[in-house]
mmCIF file of C-alpha atoms in Angstrom:
data_model
loop_
_atom_site.group_PDB
_atom_site.id
_atom_site.type_symbol
_atom_site.label_atom_id
_atom_site.label_comp_id
_atom_site.label_asym_id
_atom_site.label_seq_id
_atom_site.Cartn_x
_atom_site.Cartn_y
_atom_site.Cartn_z
ATOM 1 C CA MET A 111 -0.014 0.023 0.022
ATOM 2 C CA LEU A 112 1.236 3.567 -0.796
ATOM 3 C CA HIS A 113 0.033 6.420 1.330
ATOM 4 C CA VAL A 114 -0.531 9.672 -0.604
ATOM 5 C CA LYS A 115 -0.950 12.821 1.549
ATOM 6 C CA PHE A 116 -2.177 16.089 0.207
ATOM 7 C CA PHE A 117 -1.060 19.476 1.556
ATOM 8 C CA SER A 118 -1.956 23.152 1.182
ATOM 9 C CA LEU A 119 -4.149 24.184 -1.762
ATOM 10 C CA ILE A 120 -4.365 20.581 -3.063
ATOM 11 C CA ARG A 121 -5.901 19.499 0.269
ATOM 12 C CA LEU A 122 -8.377 22.303 0.011
ATOM 13 C CA LEU A 123 -9.296 21.547 -3.547
ATOM 14 C CA LEU A 124 -9.743 17.841 -2.946
ATOM 15 C CA LYS A 125 -11.373 18.238 0.494
ATOM 16 C CA ARG A 126 -9.304 15.269 1.740
ATOM 17 C CA GLU A 127 -6.030 14.720 3.531
ATOM 18 C CA ALA A 128 -4.869 11.515 2.171
ATOM 19 C CA LEU A 129 -5.598 8.460 -0.112
ATOM 20 C CA ASP A 130 -4.278 4.903 0.232
ATOM 21 C CA LEU A 131 -3.216 3.445 -3.147
ATOM 22 C CA ALA A 132 -2.433 -0.170 -3.958
ATOM 23 C CA TRP A 133 1.326 -0.693 -4.535
ATOM 24 C CA SER A 134 2.619 -2.569 -7.546
ATOM 25 C CA GLU A 135 6.125 -3.876 -8.223
ATOM 26 C CA GLY A 136 7.839 -1.279 -10.436
ATOM 27 C CA ASP A 137 5.855 1.623 -9.155
ATOM 28 C CA THR A 138 7.449 5.162 -9.565
ATOM 29 C CA VAL A 139 6.285 8.475 -8.362
ATOM 30 C CA GLN A 140 5.049 9.297 -11.853
ATOM 31 C CA LEU A 141 2.926 6.109 -12.066
ATOM 32 C CA ALA A 142 1.593 6.717 -8.517
ATOM 33 C CA LEU A 143 0.594 10.242 -9.392
ATOM 34 C CA ALA A 144 -1.246 9.114 -12.490
ATOM 35 C CA ARG A 145 -3.113 6.342 -10.618
ATOM 36 C CA THR A 146 -4.008 8.751 -7.761
ATOM 37 C CA GLN A 147 -5.583 11.104 -10.309
ATOM 38 C CA GLN A 148 -7.590 8.205 -11.839
ATOM 39 C CA GLN A 149 -9.113 7.484 -8.426
ATOM 40 C CA ILE A 150 -10.070 11.170 -7.671
ATOM 41 C CA PRO A 151 -12.613 12.889 -9.954
ATOM 42 C CA THR A 152 -11.288 16.414 -9.273
ATOM 43 C CA PRO A 153 -8.338 17.287 -11.522
ATOM 44 C CA PHE A 154 -5.296 18.103 -9.337
ATOM 45 C CA LEU A 155 -2.243 17.083 -11.221
ATOM 46 C CA LEU A 156 -2.348 20.248 -13.222
ATOM 47 C CA LYS A 157 -1.566 22.105 -10.008
ATOM 48 C CA LEU A 158 1.687 20.124 -9.632
ATOM 49 C CA LEU A 159 2.835 19.280 -13.205
ATOM 50 C CA ASP A 160 3.136 21.298 -16.403
ATOM 51 C CA GLU A 161 1.944 20.281 -19.853
ATOM 52 C CA GLN A 162 5.090 18.190 -20.424
ATOM 53 C CA GLY A 163 4.477 16.341 -17.086
ATOM 54 C CA ALA A 164 7.414 18.041 -15.260
ATOM 55 C CA PRO A 165 6.913 19.442 -11.731
ATOM 56 C CA TYR A 166 6.414 23.231 -11.660
ATOM 57 C CA ALA A 167 9.087 25.257 -9.979
ATOM 58 C CA GLY A 168 8.118 25.283 -6.338
ATOM 59 C CA THR A 169 6.229 22.008 -6.473
ATOM 60 C CA ILE A 170 7.439 19.726 -3.597
ATOM 61 C CA ILE A 171 6.966 15.973 -3.866
ATOM 62 C CA LEU A 172 8.357 13.957 -1.001
ATOM 63 C CA VAL A 173 8.881 10.187 -0.727
ATOM 64 C CA ASN A 174 9.230 9.263 2.975
ATOM 65 C CA ARG A 175 10.132 12.886 3.732
ATOM 66 C CA ARG A 176 12.837 13.045 1.059
ATOM 67 C CA ASN A 177 12.474 15.470 -1.817
ATOM 68 C CA ILE A 178 12.319 13.646 -5.242
ATOM 69 C CA HIS A 179 14.459 16.396 -6.576
ATOM 70 C CA HIS A 180 17.285 14.872 -4.518
ATOM 71 C CA LEU A 181 16.379 11.279 -5.641
ATOM 72 C CA GLN A 182 15.389 10.246 -9.195
ATOM 73 C CA GLY A 183 12.745 12.837 -9.818
ATOM 74 C CA LEU A 184 9.459 11.426 -11.100
ATOM 75 C CA GLN A 185 11.227 8.139 -11.789
ATOM 76 C CA THR A 186 11.974 7.580 -8.128
ATOM 77 C CA PRO A 187 10.991 3.951 -7.387
ATOM 78 C CA LEU A 188 8.442 3.307 -4.595
ATOM 79 C CA ALA A 189 8.207 0.443 -2.170
ATOM 80 C CA ASP A 190 5.243 -1.050 -0.346
ATOM 81 C CA GLY A 191 4.464 1.180 2.628
ATOM 82 C CA ASP A 192 6.016 4.328 1.245
ATOM 83 C CA THR A 193 4.384 7.686 1.931
ATOM 84 C CA LEU A 194 4.079 10.314 -0.907
ATOM 85 C CA ALA A 195 3.437 13.881 0.172
ATOM 86 C CA LEU A 196 2.234 16.414 -2.319
ATOM 87 C CA PHE A 197 2.802 20.171 -1.954
ATOM 88 C CA PRO A 198 1.784 22.515 -4.783
ATOM 89 C CA PRO A 199 3.856 25.651 -5.467
ATOM 90 C CA GLY A 200 3.252 28.383 -2.896
ATOM 91 C CA ALA A 201 2.085 31.903 -3.727
ATOM 92 C CA GLY A 202 1.749 35.058 -1.916
ATOM 93 C CA GLY A 203 4.030 37.635 -0.358
#
């Protein structure tokens, strides 16, 4: 099982804090994001990823509290029991 947690504006948009997702051998962050979007009717990936599927500047995606920017990006492999935390880019000033 993968644990997907939503933060900030994504949490407000989806009106939920988390989702448990079945884990499959070979799962990556990119595949888990796509499968998460399939299970939630409200479009949210457009808040995290651009038209080419790359994270926007300021998007933070963590796997077990480690930023994927310091791992293998969206191709970071996932293991059963991992927690994926999604933070959209912040705004304000």
